[in-house]
Amino acid sequence: MELRLYNNLNRQLEVFEPQDPNRVTMYVCGPTVYNYVHIGNARPPVVFGVLAGLLRRRYGKLVYARNITDVDDKINNAARELGVPIAEITGKYAQAYAEDMGRLGVAPPDVTPHATAHIPHIIAMIERLIEAGHAYAAEGHVLFSVPSFADYGKLSRRDPEEMLAGARVEVAPYKKDAGDFVLWKPSSPDLPGWPSPWGVGRPGWHIECSAMAAAHLGETIDIHGGGVDLQFPHHENEIAQSTCAHGGRTFARFWLHNGLLNFGGAKMSKSIGNVALVHELLEQHPPEALRYALLSAHYRQPLEWSEGLIEQCVRTLDRLYGTLRDLGDVPVIEPIVPVAIEAALCDDLNTPAALAELARIAGEARKAESPIARASLKAELLGGGLLLGLLQQSPAAWFGRGGDEGDDARIQALVDERNAAKQARDFLRADAIRKQLAEEGILLEDTAQGVRWRRA
Ligand SMILES: [Zn+2]
């Protein structure tokens, strides 16, 4: 089975072959840690995390790097506003990001490079660019000379004028060309700064990714991912810096960009400022439903984000976990990845098709009667879920909606007591228990397998 990915560099689907099957490399731009991240920022780690899992399955050896930008003017501003040291801001939000992604079922990458831990790499790369005539120092700044790189604009396919408008470039007297961008800038004593050949200063954002990718993955990487909003100028600048620092060698062989989230839904837009933070969404919804929602559209398409979408995903997962619960008596020795699900992911990470296949298997499983069929369908459900980062908790944990286990046991005891009361025709007691549970937000459901409960 071939893995085909849409390479945005060439604007076409291409068969992916790593340059070294023993060391596949992928870099994805990570967050700037000055705040809790927005749900839109969770789409790249979730979709490229699925791709990472697929690459590991196919090649075994993958080095996946997702950076943390911990030096940035947005961080400086946040620290100044709160009157706290910068490291307090970056430490807090890098930790929050790791926790939020963990709860969304995102496996940590192999490497999480921090920009501030790579200042010597960044300085060395800037020095190489100056030596090669692609960058120049001026008034404490170092700038990349855009006219020195003929392929500039190839990824985003913009003409120079459009590029200038898109980047909202700063007109500065030390720039030789209006499109030149900053590799290094001076820091006043109240800002984070490192000694450099150009004085005490700090790196620009773009050079960080080029330096960290080279430090951990080498000069030519297999796949570079990120949101389509980063294509220009960030990724264009990464290509310019890396290619010119490495003697013209290709920086990334495949460029993959995910589409953005739309918040057109009226319900969400009212409270967009706070409800769209991953941190807050995780308090209000089952994390797995948020993950499901992020995978529900093809990664290159925009995703219409709404409360309705999340609710629909909760119901879909209720059905899938309900099926697994009904298969509770079937032992599974090992999960099996269904061919159709792997094929869907190998078709440019077609997660909607993979999710549809998961639903189809669950439907088959609900109809199946023979123990062998039930066992193999359950194994496929768990194996397909594994590849997508879904269906890996117990049905009881899913229907418990994150409630604590002691409380789950108490609720189950009440449900059992109500069943016993009904059998003894003590309908007064049975109704009283149903009412008490309803007040706690516990819904009861009569099924062929007896009474099931779940939190609303
Ligand atoms: Zn980047």
Coordinates of C-alpha atoms and ligand atoms in Angstrom, one line a residue:
M1 CA 0.0 0.0 0.0
E2 CA 1.5 3.3 -1.1
L3 CA 1.3 6.4 1.2
R4 CA 0.2 9.4 -0.9
L5 CA 0.5 12.9 0.6
Y6 CA -0.5 16.2 -0.9
N7 CA 2.8 18.0 -1.3
N8 CA 2.0 21.7 -1.1
L9 CA 5.4 22.5 -2.6
N10 CA 4.4 21.0 -5.9
R11 CA 0.6 21.4 -5.4
Q12 CA -0.1 17.7 -6.1
L13 CA -0.6 14.3 -4.5
E14 CA 2.8 12.4 -4.4
V15 CA 3.8 9.0 -3.3
F16 CA 5.8 9.4 -0.1
E17 CA 9.1 7.6 0.2
P18 CA 11.5 8.7 3.0
Q19 CA 15.0 9.6 2.0
D20 CA 16.2 7.1 4.6
P21 CA 13.6 4.5 5.6
N22 CA 15.6 3.9 8.8
R23 CA 15.2 7.5 9.9
V24 CA 12.1 9.2 8.7
T25 CA 12.0 12.9 9.8
M26 CA 9.1 15.2 10.4
Y27 CA 9.0 18.8 11.8
V28 CA 5.8 20.6 12.8
C29 CA 5.7 24.2 14.0
G30 CA 4.7 24.3 17.6
P31 CA 3.1 27.0 19.8
T32 CA 4.4 30.3 21.0
V33 CA 3.8 29.9 24.8
Y34 CA 2.3 33.1 26.1
N35 CA -1.3 31.9 26.7
Y36 CA -3.6 28.9 26.6
V37 CA -4.0 27.7 23.0
H38 CA -7.0 28.1 20.9
I39 CA -8.8 24.9 19.5
G40 CA -7.5 25.9 16.1
N41 CA -3.9 25.4 17.4
A42 CA -4.8 21.9 18.3
R43 CA -5.5 20.8 14.8
P44 CA -1.9 20.5 13.6
P45 CA -0.7 18.4 16.6
V46 CA -3.8 16.1 16.3
V47 CA -3.6 15.5 12.5
F48 CA 0.1 15.4 12.3
G49 CA 0.1 13.2 15.3
V50 CA -2.1 10.7 13.4
L51 CA 0.4 11.0 10.5
A52 CA 3.3 10.3 12.9
G53 CA 1.5 7.2 14.1
L54 CA 1.0 6.0 10.6
L55 CA 4.7 6.7 9.7
R56 CA 5.8 4.7 12.8
R57 CA 3.6 1.8 11.8
R58 CA 5.0 1.8 8.2
Y59 CA 8.7 2.6 8.9
G60 CA 9.3 1.9 12.6
K61 CA 11.9 4.7 12.8
L62 CA 10.5 8.2 12.9
V63 CA 12.0 11.3 14.5
Y64 CA 9.2 13.8 15.0
A65 CA 10.1 17.2 16.3
R66 CA 7.5 19.8 17.4
N67 CA 9.1 23.0 18.8
I68 CA 8.2 25.4 21.6
T69 CA 8.8 29.1 20.8
D70 CA 9.7 30.5 24.1
V71 CA 11.2 33.8 23.0
D72 CA 8.9 36.2 21.3
D73 CA 7.6 39.7 21.7
K74 CA 4.1 38.4 22.6
I75 CA 5.7 36.6 25.6
N76 CA 7.6 39.8 26.6
N77 CA 4.3 41.7 26.5
A78 CA 2.5 39.2 28.6
A79 CA 5.3 39.1 31.2
R80 CA 5.3 42.9 31.3
E81 CA 1.6 43.1 31.7
L82 CA 1.6 40.7 34.6
G83 CA 4.8 41.9 36.1
V84 CA 6.4 38.5 36.2
P85 CA 9.6 37.0 34.8
I86 CA 9.4 35.7 31.2
A87 CA 10.3 32.2 32.3
E88 CA 7.2 32.1 34.5
I89 CA 5.0 32.7 31.5
T90 CA 6.8 30.3 29.1
G91 CA 7.1 27.6 31.8
K92 CA 3.4 27.8 32.7
Y93 CA 2.0 27.7 29.2
A94 CA 4.4 25.2 27.8
Q95 CA 3.3 22.9 30.6
A96 CA -0.4 23.7 30.0
Y97 CA 0.1 23.0 26.3
A98 CA 1.6 19.6 27.0
E99 CA -1.3 18.8 29.3
D100 CA -4.0 20.0 26.9
M101 CA -2.5 17.9 24.0
G102 CA -2.1 14.9 26.3
R103 CA -5.8 15.1 27.2
L104 CA -6.7 15.3 23.4
G105 CA -4.9 12.0 23.0
V106 CA -1.9 13.5 21.2
A107 CA 1.2 11.4 21.8
P108 CA 4.3 13.6 22.6
P109 CA 6.7 14.0 19.7
D110 CA 10.2 12.5 19.9
V111 CA 11.8 15.9 20.4
T112 CA 10.3 19.1 21.8
P113 CA 13.1 21.6 21.1
H114 CA 12.8 25.0 22.9
A115 CA 14.1 28.0 21.0
T116 CA 16.0 29.4 24.0
A117 CA 18.0 26.2 24.3
H118 CA 19.2 26.6 20.7
I119 CA 20.7 30.1 20.7
P120 CA 24.2 28.8 19.7
H121 CA 22.7 26.9 16.8
I122 CA 20.8 30.0 15.7
I123 CA 23.8 32.3 15.9
A124 CA 25.9 29.8 13.9
M125 CA 23.3 29.6 11.2
I126 CA 23.0 33.4 11.0
E127 CA 26.9 33.6 10.7
R128 CA 26.8 31.1 7.8
L129 CA 24.1 33.1 6.1
I130 CA 26.2 36.3 6.4
E131 CA 29.3 34.5 5.1
A132 CA 27.4 33.2 2.1
G133 CA 26.1 36.7 1.3
H134 CA 22.4 35.9 2.1
A135 CA 22.2 38.1 5.2
Y136 CA 23.7 41.4 6.5
A137 CA 24.1 43.1 9.9
A138 CA 22.8 46.6 10.3
E139 CA 22.2 48.7 13.5
G140 CA 22.3 45.7 15.8
H141 CA 20.0 43.8 13.6
V142 CA 20.7 41.0 11.2
L143 CA 18.4 40.7 8.1
F144 CA 17.9 38.0 5.5
S145 CA 18.4 39.4 2.1
V146 CA 15.3 38.3 0.2
P147 CA 16.6 39.3 -3.3
S148 CA 19.6 37.0 -2.7
F149 CA 17.4 33.9 -2.9
A150 CA 15.9 33.4 -6.3
D151 CA 13.4 30.8 -5.2
Y152 CA 11.8 33.0 -2.6
G153 CA 8.0 32.8 -2.9
K154 CA 8.0 29.3 -4.5
L155 CA 6.0 27.6 -1.7
S156 CA 3.3 30.3 -1.4
R157 CA 3.4 31.2 -5.1
R158 CA 3.0 34.9 -4.6
D159 CA 4.5 37.7 -6.6
P160 CA 6.8 40.0 -4.6
E161 CA 4.2 42.8 -4.2
E162 CA 1.6 40.5 -2.9
M163 CA 4.2 39.0 -0.5
L164 CA 5.0 42.5 0.9
A165 CA 1.3 43.2 1.4
G166 CA 0.8 39.8 3.1
A167 CA 3.6 40.2 5.5
R168 CA 2.7 43.7 6.5
V169 CA 6.4 44.3 6.5
E170 CA 7.9 47.0 8.7
V171 CA 9.6 49.7 6.8
A172 CA 12.9 50.3 8.6
P173 CA 15.9 52.4 7.6
Y174 CA 18.3 49.6 8.2
K175 CA 16.7 47.3 5.6
K176 CA 18.3 47.1 2.1
D177 CA 15.1 45.8 0.6
A178 CA 11.6 46.2 2.0
G179 CA 11.0 42.4 2.0
D180 CA 14.1 41.6 4.0
F181 CA 13.2 39.9 7.3
V182 CA 14.8 39.9 10.7
L183 CA 17.1 37.0 11.9
W184 CA 18.4 38.8 15.0
K185 CA 17.4 41.9 16.8
P186 CA 18.8 44.0 19.6
S187 CA 17.5 43.7 23.2
S188 CA 17.3 46.5 25.7
P189 CA 18.3 45.4 29.2
D190 CA 14.7 44.8 30.3
L191 CA 14.2 42.2 27.5
P192 CA 15.6 38.7 27.2
G193 CA 18.9 38.8 25.3
W194 CA 22.0 36.8 24.5
P195 CA 25.5 38.0 23.6
S196 CA 26.2 37.6 19.9
P197 CA 28.6 39.0 17.3
W198 CA 26.0 41.7 16.7
G199 CA 25.5 42.7 20.3
V200 CA 23.1 41.5 23.0
G201 CA 19.9 40.5 21.3
R202 CA 17.4 37.8 20.5
P203 CA 16.5 35.7 17.4
G204 CA 13.6 36.4 15.1
W205 CA 10.9 33.8 15.0
H206 CA 11.6 32.2 11.6
I207 CA 15.3 31.4 12.2
E208 CA 14.4 29.4 15.3
C209 CA 12.5 26.7 13.3
S210 CA 15.3 26.4 10.7
A211 CA 18.0 26.0 13.4
M212 CA 16.0 23.5 15.5
A213 CA 15.0 21.4 12.5
A214 CA 18.7 21.2 11.4
A215 CA 19.9 20.5 14.9
H216 CA 17.5 17.5 15.5
L217 CA 16.6 16.2 12.0
G218 CA 19.4 17.2 9.7
E219 CA 19.7 19.5 6.7
T220 CA 17.0 17.9 4.6
I221 CA 13.9 16.7 6.3
D222 CA 11.2 14.4 4.9
I223 CA 8.0 16.3 6.0
H224 CA 7.4 19.7 7.3
G225 CA 3.9 20.4 8.6
G226 CA 1.9 23.3 10.0
G227 CA -1.2 25.4 9.6
V228 CA -1.8 26.9 6.2
D229 CA -1.7 30.4 7.9
L230 CA 2.0 29.8 8.4
Q231 CA 2.8 29.1 4.8
F232 CA 3.6 32.8 4.3
P233 CA 5.8 34.3 5.5
H234 CA 6.9 31.8 8.2
H235 CA 7.5 28.7 6.0
E236 CA 8.7 30.7 3.0
N237 CA 11.3 32.2 5.3
E238 CA 12.3 28.9 6.8
I239 CA 12.9 27.6 3.3
A240 CA 15.0 30.6 2.4
Q241 CA 17.2 30.4 5.6
S242 CA 17.7 26.7 5.6
T243 CA 18.4 26.3 1.8
C244 CA 20.8 29.2 1.8
A245 CA 22.6 28.1 5.0
H246 CA 23.0 24.6 3.6
G247 CA 24.5 25.3 0.3
G248 CA 21.3 25.1 -1.7
R249 CA 20.2 21.7 -0.3
T250 CA 16.5 21.0 -0.2
F251 CA 15.1 21.9 3.3
A252 CA 11.8 19.9 3.4
R253 CA 10.9 17.3 0.7
F254 CA 7.1 17.4 1.5
W255 CA 5.2 20.4 2.8
L256 CA 1.9 19.6 4.4
H257 CA -0.5 22.3 5.5
N258 CA -3.7 21.9 7.5
G259 CA -6.8 24.1 6.9
L260 CA -8.1 26.4 9.6
L261 CA -11.1 26.3 11.8
N262 CA -14.1 28.4 11.0
F263 CA -16.3 29.8 13.8
G264 CA -19.3 30.7 11.7
G265 CA -21.7 29.0 14.0
A266 CA -23.8 31.5 15.9
K267 CA -23.7 29.6 19.1
M268 CA -20.0 29.5 19.4
S269 CA -19.3 33.0 18.1
K270 CA -21.0 34.6 21.1
S271 CA -18.5 33.4 23.5
I272 CA -15.6 32.8 21.1
G273 CA -13.1 34.5 23.4
N274 CA -13.2 31.9 26.1
V275 CA -15.1 28.8 24.8
A276 CA -12.6 28.2 22.0
L277 CA -9.6 27.7 24.3
V278 CA -8.7 24.1 24.5
H279 CA -8.2 24.4 28.2
E280 CA -11.8 25.5 28.7
L281 CA -13.3 23.2 26.1
L282 CA -11.7 20.3 27.9
E283 CA -13.6 21.3 31.1
Q284 CA -16.9 21.3 29.2
H285 CA -16.7 18.3 26.8
P286 CA -15.3 14.8 26.8
P287 CA -11.7 15.3 25.4
E288 CA -12.1 12.4 23.0
A289 CA -15.1 14.1 21.4
L290 CA -13.0 17.2 20.7
R291 CA -10.3 14.9 19.2
Y292 CA -13.0 13.2 17.1
A293 CA -14.3 16.6 15.9
L294 CA -10.8 17.7 14.9
L295 CA -10.4 14.6 12.8
S296 CA -14.0 14.7 11.3
A297 CA -13.0 16.8 8.3
H298 CA -10.1 16.2 5.9
Y299 CA -7.0 18.1 7.3
R300 CA -6.6 20.2 4.2
Q301 CA -10.2 21.5 4.3
P302 CA -11.4 24.2 6.6
L303 CA -13.3 22.8 9.6
E304 CA -16.6 24.4 10.6
W305 CA -16.3 24.4 14.4
S306 CA -19.5 24.6 16.5
E307 CA -21.1 23.3 19.7
G308 CA -23.3 21.2 17.4
L309 CA -20.3 19.5 15.9
I310 CA -19.0 18.6 19.3
E311 CA -22.5 17.2 20.4
Q312 CA -22.7 15.2 17.2
C313 CA -19.3 13.7 18.0
V314 CA -20.3 12.8 21.5
R315 CA -23.3 10.9 20.1
T316 CA -21.1 9.1 17.6
L317 CA -18.7 8.1 20.3
D318 CA -21.7 7.0 22.5
R319 CA -22.6 4.6 19.7
L320 CA -19.1 3.3 19.2
Y321 CA -18.5 2.8 23.0
G322 CA -22.0 1.4 23.3
T323 CA -21.0 -1.3 20.7
L324 CA -17.7 -2.0 22.6
R325 CA -19.7 -2.3 25.9
D326 CA -22.1 -4.8 24.2
L327 CA -19.0 -6.7 23.1
G328 CA -17.7 -6.7 26.7
D329 CA -17.9 -10.5 27.0
V330 CA -15.7 -11.0 23.9
P331 CA -12.0 -11.4 24.7
V332 CA -9.6 -9.6 22.3
I333 CA -6.0 -10.9 22.2
E334 CA -4.6 -8.3 19.9
P335 CA -6.2 -5.3 18.1
I336 CA -6.2 -5.6 14.3
V337 CA -5.8 -2.5 12.1
P338 CA -8.4 -2.8 9.4
V339 CA -7.0 -2.6 5.9
A340 CA -9.6 -0.1 4.8
I341 CA -8.7 2.3 7.7
E342 CA -5.0 2.1 6.9
A343 CA -5.8 2.6 3.2
A344 CA -7.9 5.7 4.0
L345 CA -5.0 7.2 6.0
C346 CA -2.6 6.4 3.3
D347 CA -4.8 8.4 0.9
D348 CA -3.5 11.8 2.1
L349 CA -4.6 11.2 5.7
N350 CA -8.3 10.8 4.8
T351 CA -9.6 10.8 8.4
P352 CA -13.3 11.2 7.5
A353 CA -13.1 8.0 5.4
A354 CA -11.3 6.3 8.2
L355 CA -14.0 7.4 10.7
A356 CA -16.8 6.2 8.4
E357 CA -15.1 2.8 8.2
L358 CA -15.0 2.7 12.0
A359 CA -18.7 3.3 12.1
R360 CA -19.3 0.6 9.5
I361 CA -17.4 -1.9 11.5
A362 CA -19.3 -1.0 14.6
G363 CA -22.6 -1.5 12.7
E364 CA -21.4 -5.0 11.5
A365 CA -20.4 -5.8 15.1
R366 CA -23.9 -4.9 16.4
K367 CA -25.5 -7.3 13.9
A368 CA -22.9 -10.1 14.3
E369 CA -23.9 -13.2 16.2
S370 CA -21.1 -15.7 16.0
P371 CA -18.4 -15.4 18.6
I372 CA -15.7 -15.5 16.0
A373 CA -17.2 -12.6 14.0
R374 CA -17.8 -10.6 17.2
A375 CA -14.2 -11.1 18.3
S376 CA -12.7 -10.1 15.0
L377 CA -14.9 -7.1 14.6
K378 CA -14.1 -6.0 18.2
A379 CA -10.4 -6.4 17.4
E380 CA -10.8 -4.2 14.3
L381 CA -12.7 -1.6 16.2
L382 CA -9.9 -1.3 18.7
G383 CA -7.1 -1.5 16.1
G384 CA -8.7 1.1 13.9
G385 CA -9.3 3.3 16.9
L386 CA -5.7 2.9 18.0
L387 CA -4.5 4.3 14.6
L388 CA -6.8 7.3 15.1
G389 CA -6.2 7.8 18.8
L390 CA -9.8 6.9 19.6
L391 CA -11.7 4.2 21.5
Q392 CA -8.8 3.4 23.9
Q393 CA -10.6 3.9 27.2
S394 CA -13.0 1.5 28.7
P395 CA -16.7 2.0 27.8
A396 CA -17.4 2.5 31.6
A397 CA -14.8 5.4 31.6
W398 CA -16.3 6.9 28.5
F399 CA -19.9 6.8 29.8
G400 CA -18.7 8.0 33.2
R401 CA -17.7 11.2 31.4
G402 CA -14.6 11.7 33.5
G403 CA -16.4 11.3 36.8
D404 CA -14.3 9.7 39.5
E405 CA -14.4 5.9 39.9
G406 CA -15.7 6.0 43.4
D407 CA -18.6 8.0 42.3
D408 CA -19.2 5.7 39.3
A409 CA -19.4 2.8 41.8
R410 CA -21.9 4.7 43.9
I411 CA -24.1 5.4 40.8
Q412 CA -23.9 1.8 39.7
A413 CA -25.0 0.7 43.2
L414 CA -28.0 3.0 43.0
V415 CA -28.8 1.6 39.5
D416 CA -28.6 -1.9 40.9
E417 CA -30.8 -1.0 43.8
R418 CA -33.4 0.5 41.4
N419 CA -33.4 -2.7 39.4
A420 CA -33.9 -4.8 42.5
A421 CA -36.7 -2.4 43.6
K422 CA -38.5 -2.8 40.3
Q423 CA -38.2 -6.5 40.4
A424 CA -39.7 -6.4 43.9
R425 CA -42.5 -4.2 42.5
D426 CA -41.4 -1.4 44.8
F427 CA -42.0 1.3 42.2
L428 CA -42.0 4.1 44.7
R429 CA -38.4 3.4 45.6
A430 CA -37.4 2.8 42.0
D431 CA -38.9 6.1 40.9
A432 CA -37.2 7.9 43.8
I433 CA -33.8 6.6 42.7
R434 CA -34.5 7.6 39.1
K435 CA -35.4 11.0 40.2
Q436 CA -32.3 11.4 42.4
L437 CA -30.1 10.3 39.6
A438 CA -31.8 12.6 37.1
E439 CA -31.1 15.5 39.4
E440 CA -27.4 14.6 39.4
G441 CA -27.5 14.6 35.6
I442 CA -27.4 10.8 35.3
L443 CA -29.4 9.4 32.4
L444 CA -30.8 5.8 32.5
E445 CA -31.4 3.8 29.4
D446 CA -33.1 0.4 29.0
T447 CA -31.2 -1.8 26.6
A448 CA -31.3 -5.5 25.7
Q449 CA -28.3 -5.9 28.1
G450 CA -30.1 -4.3 31.0
V451 CA -30.2 -0.7 32.3
R452 CA -27.2 1.4 31.3
W453 CA -26.4 4.8 32.7
R454 CA -24.3 7.8 31.6
R455 CA -23.7 11.3 32.6
A456 CA -25.5 13.9 30.5
Ligands
ZN1 ZN 8.1 27.0 12.3

